[in-house]
mmCIF file of C-alpha atoms in Angstrom:
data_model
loop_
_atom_site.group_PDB
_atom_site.id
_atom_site.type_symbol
_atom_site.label_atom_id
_atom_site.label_comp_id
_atom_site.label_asym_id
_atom_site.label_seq_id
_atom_site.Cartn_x
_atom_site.Cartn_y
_atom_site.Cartn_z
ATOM 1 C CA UNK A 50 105.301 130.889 81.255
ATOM 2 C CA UNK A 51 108.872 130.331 79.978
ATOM 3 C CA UNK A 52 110.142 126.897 80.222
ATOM 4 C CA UNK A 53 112.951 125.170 81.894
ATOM 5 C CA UNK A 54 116.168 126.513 80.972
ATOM 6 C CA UNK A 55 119.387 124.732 80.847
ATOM 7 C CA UNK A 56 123.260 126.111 80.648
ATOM 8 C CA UNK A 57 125.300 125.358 79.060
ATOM 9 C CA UNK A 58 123.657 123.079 75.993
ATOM 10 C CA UNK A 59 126.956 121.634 75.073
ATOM 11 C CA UNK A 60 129.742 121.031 76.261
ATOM 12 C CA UNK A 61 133.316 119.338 76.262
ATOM 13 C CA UNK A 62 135.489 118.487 78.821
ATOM 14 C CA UNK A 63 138.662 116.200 79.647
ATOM 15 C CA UNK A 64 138.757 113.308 81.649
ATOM 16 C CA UNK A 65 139.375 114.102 85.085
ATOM 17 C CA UNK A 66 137.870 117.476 85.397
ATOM 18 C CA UNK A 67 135.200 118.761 86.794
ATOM 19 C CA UNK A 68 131.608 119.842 85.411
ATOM 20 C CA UNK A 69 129.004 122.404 86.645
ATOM 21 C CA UNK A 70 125.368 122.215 84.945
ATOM 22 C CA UNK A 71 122.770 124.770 85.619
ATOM 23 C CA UNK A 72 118.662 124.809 85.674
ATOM 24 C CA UNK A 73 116.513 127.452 85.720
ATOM 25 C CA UNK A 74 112.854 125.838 86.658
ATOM 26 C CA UNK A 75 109.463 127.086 85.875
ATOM 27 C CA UNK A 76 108.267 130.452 87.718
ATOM 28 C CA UNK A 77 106.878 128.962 90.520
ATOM 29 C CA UNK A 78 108.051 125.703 90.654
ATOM 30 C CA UNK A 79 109.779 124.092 93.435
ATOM 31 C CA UNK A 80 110.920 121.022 92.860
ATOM 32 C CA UNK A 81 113.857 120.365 90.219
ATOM 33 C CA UNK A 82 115.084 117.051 89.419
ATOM 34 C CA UNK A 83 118.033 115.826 87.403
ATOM 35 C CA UNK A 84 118.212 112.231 85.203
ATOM 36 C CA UNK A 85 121.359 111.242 82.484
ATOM 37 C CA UNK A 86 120.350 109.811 79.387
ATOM 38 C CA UNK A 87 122.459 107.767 77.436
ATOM 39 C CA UNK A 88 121.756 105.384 74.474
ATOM 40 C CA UNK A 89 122.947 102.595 76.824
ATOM 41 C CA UNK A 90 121.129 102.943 80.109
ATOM 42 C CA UNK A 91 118.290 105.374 79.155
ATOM 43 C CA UNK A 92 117.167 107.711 81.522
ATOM 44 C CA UNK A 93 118.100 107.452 85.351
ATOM 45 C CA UNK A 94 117.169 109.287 88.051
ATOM 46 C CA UNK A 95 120.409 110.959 89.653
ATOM 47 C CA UNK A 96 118.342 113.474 92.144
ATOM 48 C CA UNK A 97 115.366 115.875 92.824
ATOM 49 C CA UNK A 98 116.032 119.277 94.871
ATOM 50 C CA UNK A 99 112.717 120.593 97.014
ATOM 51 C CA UNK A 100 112.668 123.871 98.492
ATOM 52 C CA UNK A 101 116.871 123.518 98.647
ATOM 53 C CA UNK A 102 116.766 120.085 100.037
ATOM 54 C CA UNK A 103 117.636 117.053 98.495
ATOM 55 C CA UNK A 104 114.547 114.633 98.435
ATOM 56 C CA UNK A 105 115.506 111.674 96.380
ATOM 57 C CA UNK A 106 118.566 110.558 95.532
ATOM 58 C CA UNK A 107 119.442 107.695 92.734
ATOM 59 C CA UNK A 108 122.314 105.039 92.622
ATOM 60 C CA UNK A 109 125.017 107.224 91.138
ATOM 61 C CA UNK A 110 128.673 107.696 92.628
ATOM 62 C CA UNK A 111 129.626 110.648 95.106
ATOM 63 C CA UNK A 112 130.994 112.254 92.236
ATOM 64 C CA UNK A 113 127.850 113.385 91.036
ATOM 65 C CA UNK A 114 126.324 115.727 93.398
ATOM 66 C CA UNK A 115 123.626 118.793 93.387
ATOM 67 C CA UNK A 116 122.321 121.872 94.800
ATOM 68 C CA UNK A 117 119.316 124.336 94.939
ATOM 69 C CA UNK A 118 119.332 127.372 95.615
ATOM 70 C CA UNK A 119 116.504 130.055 97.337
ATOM 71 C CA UNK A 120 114.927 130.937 94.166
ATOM 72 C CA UNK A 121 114.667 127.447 93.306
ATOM 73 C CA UNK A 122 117.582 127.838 90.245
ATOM 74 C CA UNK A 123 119.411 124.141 90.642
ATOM 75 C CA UNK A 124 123.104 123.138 89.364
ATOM 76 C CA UNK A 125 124.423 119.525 89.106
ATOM 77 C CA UNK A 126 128.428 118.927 89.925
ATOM 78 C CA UNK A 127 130.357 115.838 88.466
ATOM 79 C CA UNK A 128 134.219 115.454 89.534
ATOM 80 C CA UNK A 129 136.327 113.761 88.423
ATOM 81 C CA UNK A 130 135.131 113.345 84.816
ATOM 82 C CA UNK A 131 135.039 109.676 83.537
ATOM 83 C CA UNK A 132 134.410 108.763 79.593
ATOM 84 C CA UNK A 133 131.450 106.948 80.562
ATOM 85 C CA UNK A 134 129.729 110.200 81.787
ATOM 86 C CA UNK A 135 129.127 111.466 78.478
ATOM 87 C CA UNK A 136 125.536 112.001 78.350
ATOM 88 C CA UNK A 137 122.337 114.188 78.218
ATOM 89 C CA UNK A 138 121.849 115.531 81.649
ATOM 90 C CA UNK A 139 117.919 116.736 81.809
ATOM 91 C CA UNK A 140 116.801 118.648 84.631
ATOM 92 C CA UNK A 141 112.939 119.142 84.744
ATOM 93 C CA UNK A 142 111.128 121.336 87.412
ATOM 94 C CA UNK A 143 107.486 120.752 88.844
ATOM 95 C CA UNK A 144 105.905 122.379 91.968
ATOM 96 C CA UNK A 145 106.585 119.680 93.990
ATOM 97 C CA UNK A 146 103.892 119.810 96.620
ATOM 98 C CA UNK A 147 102.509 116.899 96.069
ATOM 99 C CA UNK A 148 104.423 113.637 94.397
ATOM 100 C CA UNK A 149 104.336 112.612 92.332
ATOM 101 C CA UNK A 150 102.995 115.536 89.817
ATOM 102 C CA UNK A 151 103.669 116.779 86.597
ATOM 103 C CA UNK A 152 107.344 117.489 85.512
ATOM 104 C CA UNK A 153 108.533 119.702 82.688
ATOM 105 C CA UNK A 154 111.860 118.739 81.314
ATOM 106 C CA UNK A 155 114.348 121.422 79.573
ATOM 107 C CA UNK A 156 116.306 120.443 76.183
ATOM 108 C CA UNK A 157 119.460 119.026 78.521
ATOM 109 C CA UNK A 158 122.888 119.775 78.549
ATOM 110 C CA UNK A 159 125.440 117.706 76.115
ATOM 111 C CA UNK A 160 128.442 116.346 78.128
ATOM 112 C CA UNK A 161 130.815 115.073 75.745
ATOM 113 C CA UNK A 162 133.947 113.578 78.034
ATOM 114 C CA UNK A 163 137.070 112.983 75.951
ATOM 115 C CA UNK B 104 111.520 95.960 91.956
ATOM 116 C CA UNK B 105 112.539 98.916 90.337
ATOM 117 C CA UNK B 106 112.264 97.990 86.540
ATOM 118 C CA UNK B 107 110.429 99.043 83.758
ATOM 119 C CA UNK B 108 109.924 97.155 80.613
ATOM 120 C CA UNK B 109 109.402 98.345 77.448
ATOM 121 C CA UNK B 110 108.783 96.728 74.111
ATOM 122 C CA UNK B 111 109.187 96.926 71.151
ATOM 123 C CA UNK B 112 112.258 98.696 71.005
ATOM 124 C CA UNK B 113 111.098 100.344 67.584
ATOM 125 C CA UNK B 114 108.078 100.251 65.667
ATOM 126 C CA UNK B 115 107.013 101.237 62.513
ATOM 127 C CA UNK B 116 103.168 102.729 61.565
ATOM 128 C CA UNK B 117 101.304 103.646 58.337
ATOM 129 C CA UNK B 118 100.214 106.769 58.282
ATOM 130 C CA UNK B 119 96.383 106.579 59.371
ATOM 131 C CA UNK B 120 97.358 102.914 61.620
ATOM 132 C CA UNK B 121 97.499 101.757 65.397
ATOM 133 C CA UNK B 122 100.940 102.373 67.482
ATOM 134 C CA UNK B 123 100.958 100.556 70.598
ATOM 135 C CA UNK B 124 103.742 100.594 72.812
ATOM 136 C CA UNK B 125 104.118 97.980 75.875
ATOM 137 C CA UNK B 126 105.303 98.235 79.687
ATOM 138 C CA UNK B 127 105.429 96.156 82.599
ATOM 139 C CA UNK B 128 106.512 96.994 85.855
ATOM 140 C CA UNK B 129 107.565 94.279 88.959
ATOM 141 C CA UNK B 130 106.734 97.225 91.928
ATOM 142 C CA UNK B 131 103.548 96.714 93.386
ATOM 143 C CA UNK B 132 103.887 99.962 95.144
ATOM 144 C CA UNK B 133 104.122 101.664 91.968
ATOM 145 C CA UNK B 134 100.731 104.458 91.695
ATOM 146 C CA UNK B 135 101.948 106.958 89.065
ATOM 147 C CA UNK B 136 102.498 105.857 85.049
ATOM 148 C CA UNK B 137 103.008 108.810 82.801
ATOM 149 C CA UNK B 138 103.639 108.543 79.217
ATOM 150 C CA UNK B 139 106.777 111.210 77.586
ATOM 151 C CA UNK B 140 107.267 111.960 74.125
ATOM 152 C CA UNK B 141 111.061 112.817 72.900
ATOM 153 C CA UNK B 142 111.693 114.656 70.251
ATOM 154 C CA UNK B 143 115.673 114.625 69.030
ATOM 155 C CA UNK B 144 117.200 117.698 70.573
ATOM 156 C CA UNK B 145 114.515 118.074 72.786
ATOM 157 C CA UNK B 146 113.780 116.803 76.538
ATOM 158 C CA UNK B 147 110.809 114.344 77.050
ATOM 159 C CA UNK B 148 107.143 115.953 77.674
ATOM 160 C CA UNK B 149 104.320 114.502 79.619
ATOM 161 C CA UNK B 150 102.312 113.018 76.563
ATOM 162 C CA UNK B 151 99.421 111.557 79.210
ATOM 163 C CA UNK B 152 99.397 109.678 82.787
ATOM 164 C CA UNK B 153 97.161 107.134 84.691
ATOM 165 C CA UNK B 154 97.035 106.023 88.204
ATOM 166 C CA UNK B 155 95.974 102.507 89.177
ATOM 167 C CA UNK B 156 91.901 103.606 89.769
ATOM 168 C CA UNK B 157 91.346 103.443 86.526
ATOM 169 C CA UNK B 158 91.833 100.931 83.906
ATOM 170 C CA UNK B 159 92.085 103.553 80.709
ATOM 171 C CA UNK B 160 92.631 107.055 80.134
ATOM 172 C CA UNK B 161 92.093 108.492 76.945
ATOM 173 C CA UNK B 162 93.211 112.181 75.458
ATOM 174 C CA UNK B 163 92.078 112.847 71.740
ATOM 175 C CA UNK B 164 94.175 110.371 69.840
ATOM 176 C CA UNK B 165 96.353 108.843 73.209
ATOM 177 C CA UNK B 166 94.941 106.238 74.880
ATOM 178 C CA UNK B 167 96.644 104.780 78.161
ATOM 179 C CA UNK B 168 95.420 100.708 79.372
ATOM 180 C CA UNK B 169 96.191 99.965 82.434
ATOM 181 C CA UNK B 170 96.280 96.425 83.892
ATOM 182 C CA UNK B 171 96.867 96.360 87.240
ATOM 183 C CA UNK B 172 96.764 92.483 87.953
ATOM 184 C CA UNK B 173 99.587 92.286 85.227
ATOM 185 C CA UNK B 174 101.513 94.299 86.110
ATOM 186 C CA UNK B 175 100.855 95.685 83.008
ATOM 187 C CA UNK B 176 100.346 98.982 80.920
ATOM 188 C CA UNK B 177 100.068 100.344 77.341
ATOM 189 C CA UNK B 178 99.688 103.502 75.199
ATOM 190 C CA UNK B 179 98.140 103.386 72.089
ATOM 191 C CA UNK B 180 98.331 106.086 69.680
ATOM 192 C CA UNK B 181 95.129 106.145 67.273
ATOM 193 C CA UNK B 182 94.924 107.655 63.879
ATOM 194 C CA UNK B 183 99.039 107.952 63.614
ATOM 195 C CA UNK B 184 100.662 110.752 62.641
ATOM 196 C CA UNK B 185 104.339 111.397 60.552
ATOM 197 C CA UNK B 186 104.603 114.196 63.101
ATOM 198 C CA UNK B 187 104.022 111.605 66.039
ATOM 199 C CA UNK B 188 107.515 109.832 64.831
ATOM 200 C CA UNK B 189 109.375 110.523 67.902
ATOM 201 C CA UNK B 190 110.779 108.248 71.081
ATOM 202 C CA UNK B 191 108.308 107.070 73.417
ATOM 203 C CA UNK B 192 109.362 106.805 77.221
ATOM 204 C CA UNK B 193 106.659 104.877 79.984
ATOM 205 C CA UNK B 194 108.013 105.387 83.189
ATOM 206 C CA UNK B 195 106.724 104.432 87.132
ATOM 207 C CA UNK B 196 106.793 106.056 90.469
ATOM 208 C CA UNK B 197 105.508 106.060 93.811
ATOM 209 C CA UNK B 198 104.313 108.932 96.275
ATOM 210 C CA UNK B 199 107.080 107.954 98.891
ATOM 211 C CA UNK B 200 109.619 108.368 96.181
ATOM 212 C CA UNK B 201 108.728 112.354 95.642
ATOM 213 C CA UNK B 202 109.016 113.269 91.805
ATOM 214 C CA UNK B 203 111.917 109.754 91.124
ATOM 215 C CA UNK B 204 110.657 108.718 87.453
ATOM 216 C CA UNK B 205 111.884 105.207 86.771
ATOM 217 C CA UNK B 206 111.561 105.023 82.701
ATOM 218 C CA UNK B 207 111.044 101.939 80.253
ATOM 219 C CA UNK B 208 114.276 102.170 77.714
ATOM 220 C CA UNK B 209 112.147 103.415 74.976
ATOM 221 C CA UNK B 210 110.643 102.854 71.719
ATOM 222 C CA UNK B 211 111.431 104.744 68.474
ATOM 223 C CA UNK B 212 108.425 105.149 66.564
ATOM 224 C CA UNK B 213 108.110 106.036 63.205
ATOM 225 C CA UNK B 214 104.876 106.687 61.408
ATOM 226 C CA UNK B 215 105.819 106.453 57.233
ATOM 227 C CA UNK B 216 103.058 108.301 55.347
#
């Protein structure tokens, strides 16, 4: 099976605008969640996506907000860029029907806010 | 209640040695303590996981001990590898909380050869 794919890998972007992120999950799998990683905080939770429903949400700021769509693809928004969200966004996909089980991260997408 | 410690922050191994890497976790409710391995460019992956049942879980050279009355849990990597050098995540969940990973901050290990 091919593994969890995330667009764009890198990317740059200006304080004050705003960011789309995509995930493709594993064939199959249902659930996709979302964490930032930064060398300050580490990884945190932001929110997991289950048959097009948000499940779980973390503490993050309106600002940062998700969808899923019917074939289970996901994509993160963040408005209103700030410096501090420069980070690794992960996504990683599992099948989600029974919690908590196995989750496959992708290689993340590199938000660089200047 | 919803950290997760980790120590040491980076550790260092002869080829051949012992790495063990520490977490605790305050959540009682807690049932679900997987293990992830980072490589740099790469996202973590599920290295091994233990619910609080059992006391150890072991997969060839990755050992998980769990200790539920501390609060407590630990991997230990046997026989270490230079190709095991990577960041080490332990993280926590719950079944209420769906697939919501709570990580440790991580350790860096490197195994010199």
């Amino acid at each position: 099976k091919a593994g969890v794919t995330q667009t764009p890998r890198y990317l740059i972007k200006t304080r004050g605008q705003q960011v789309t992120l995509s995930c493709s999950p594993i064939s199959g799998h249902r659930s996709v969640s979302w964490y930032q990683q930064t060398p300050g905080q580490g990884l945190q939770f932001l929110f997991e996506y289950f048959s097009e429903t948000q499940r779980n949400k973390g503490n993050f700021p309106g600002r940062f907000s998700g969808r899923q769509f019917s074939n289970s693809r996901s994509e993160m928004n963040v408005s209103t860029l700030e410096l501090g969200d420069s980070a690794l966004y992960l996504c990683a996909s599992s099948s989600g029907l029974a919690g908590p089980d196995t989750q496959y991260f992708g290689p993340g997408t590199r938000l660089t806010v200047l | 209640q919803q950290q997760v410690k980790q120590s040491p922050q980076s550790l260092i191994v002869q080829k051949g040695g012992i790495s063990i890497i520490n977490c605790a976790y305050e959540n009682t409710a807690f049932d679900y303590f997987p293990w992830y391995q980072q490589f740099p460019g790469k996202g973590p992956a599920l290295l091994i996981a233990i619910r609080p049942d059992v006391s150890e879980k072991k997969e060839g050279r990755f050992t998980i001990s769990f200790n539920k009355s501390a609060k407590q849990f630990s991997l230990h990597i046997m026989d270490s590898q230079p190709g095991d050098s990577a960041t080490y995540f332990c993280a926590a969940s719950r079944r209420e909380y769906g697939n919501k990973l709570v990580f440790g901050a991580g350790t860096i290990l490197r195994v010199k050869s």
